[in-house]
Every structure is written in structure tokens, then in C-alpha cells.
Amino acid sequence: LPFHCQWQDVKDLFRNAGNILRADVVQGPDGRSRGFGTVLFATHEDAKKAMAMYDGFEFHGRQLRVHFDKFA
């Protein structure tokens, strides 16, 4: 993610894929974005749709990599 993005920017982008329960941008100890985040969708189908729509998508000059969280 672009480093200036907040959770609301991420939620606004991904809402086209489906019902979002939560969106977060990970911040470092200094309070600055670390350049990645998570989006929790209401259904597995919505999450798959988001991956299809946004993996490789350019957002504010940065190419997104969208995948299922391997730690969830």
C-alpha cells in the first residue's frame, strides 16, 4: 500500500468487492504505515472476488499484491 494510506482508504477501495467487516493498515512503532494491511470480508466469496479484482492493481502509484493471510 502507499505509505500515506489509512484504513478508510483501503476500505473504500475494496468495498467494490463485497461486504467488509474490518480494514486495517499495519503501522510500525513510530506510527508510520509499514505499507501493508488486511481486509476482513464477510464471506469467502467476497475475499476471492477481491483477490481477482485487485491483485496487481495499481493504487496511488503502487502495485497491490492481494492474497489470503497465511497467518489467519
One Martini backbone bead per residue (centre of mass of N, CA, C, O) as a GRO file, in nm:
protein
   72
    1LEU     BB    1   0.100   0.033   0.015
    2PRO     BB    2   0.068   0.337   0.051
    3PHE     BB    3   0.197   0.529   0.316
    4HIS     BB    4  -0.070   0.731   0.333
    5CYS     BB    5  -0.259   0.517   0.407
    6GLN     BB    6  -0.568   0.431   0.536
    7TRP     BB    7  -0.824   0.236   0.628
    8GLN     BB    8  -1.041   0.393   0.461
    9ASP     BB    9  -0.904   0.364   0.185
   10VAL     BB   10  -0.917   0.055   0.176
   11LYS     BB   11  -1.221   0.023   0.212
   12ASP     BB   12  -1.306   0.190  -0.036
   13LEU     BB   13  -1.171   0.010  -0.246
   14PHE     BB   14  -1.288  -0.291  -0.150
   15ARG     BB   15  -1.607  -0.258  -0.156
   16ASN     BB   16  -1.649  -0.367  -0.456
   17ALA     BB   17  -1.620  -0.683  -0.359
   18GLY     BB   18  -1.770  -0.632  -0.069
   19ASN     BB   19  -1.826  -0.718   0.256
   20ILE     BB   20  -1.690  -0.532   0.520
   21LEU     BB   21  -1.567  -0.565   0.852
   22ARG     BB   22  -1.243  -0.497   0.810
   23ALA     BB   23  -0.977  -0.242   0.817
   24ASP     BB   24  -0.612  -0.239   0.792
   25VAL     BB   25  -0.309  -0.066   0.888
   26VAL     BB   26   0.016  -0.117   0.929
   27GLN     BB   27   0.218  -0.017   1.207
   28GLY     BB   28   0.476   0.114   1.346
   29PRO     BB   29   0.631   0.238   1.627
   30ASP     BB   30   0.617   0.537   1.478
   31GLY     BB   31   0.316   0.534   1.318
   32ARG     BB   32   0.389   0.424   1.048
   33SER     BB   33   0.349   0.288   0.766
   34ARG     BB   34   0.435  -0.044   0.622
   35GLY     BB   35   0.256  -0.111   0.340
   36PHE     BB   36   0.025  -0.280   0.491
   37GLY     BB   37  -0.275  -0.498   0.505
   38THR     BB   38  -0.621  -0.566   0.604
   39VAL     BB   39  -0.914  -0.761   0.493
   40LEU     BB   40  -1.241  -0.828   0.615
   41PHE     BB   41  -1.472  -1.049   0.508
   42ALA     BB   42  -1.785  -1.198   0.520
   43THR     BB   43  -1.680  -1.372   0.271
   44HIS     BB   44  -1.505  -1.583   0.073
   45GLU     BB   45  -1.609  -1.474  -0.199
   46ASP     BB   46  -1.527  -1.178  -0.155
   47ALA     BB   47  -1.224  -1.235  -0.126
   48LYS     BB   48  -1.185  -1.362  -0.406
   49LYS     BB   49  -1.280  -1.114  -0.562
   50ALA     BB   50  -1.058  -0.923  -0.460
   51MET     BB   51  -0.822  -1.076  -0.579
   52ALA     BB   52  -0.915  -1.057  -0.876
   53MET     BB   53  -0.935  -0.735  -0.883
   54TYR     BB   54  -0.642  -0.642  -0.707
   55ASP     BB   55  -0.428  -0.810  -0.822
   56GLY     BB   56  -0.204  -0.569  -0.962
   57PHE     BB   57  -0.311  -0.313  -0.874
   58GLU     BB   58  -0.302   0.034  -0.911
   59PHE     BB   59  -0.227   0.240  -0.613
   60HIS     BB   60  -0.090   0.527  -0.596
   61GLY     BB   61   0.176   0.390  -0.756
   62ARG     BB   62   0.102   0.096  -0.642
   63GLN     BB   63   0.134  -0.242  -0.638
   64LEU     BB   64  -0.080  -0.491  -0.565
   65ARG     BB   65  -0.091  -0.756  -0.317
   66VAL     BB   66  -0.331  -1.020  -0.317
   67HIS     BB   67  -0.406  -1.226  -0.025
   68PHE     BB   68  -0.415  -1.464   0.184
   69ASP     BB   69  -0.376  -1.505   0.513
   70LYS     BB   70  -0.137  -1.723   0.654
   71PHE     BB   71  -0.214  -1.642   0.979
   72ALA     BB   72  -0.540  -1.684   1.009
   0.00000   0.00000   0.00000
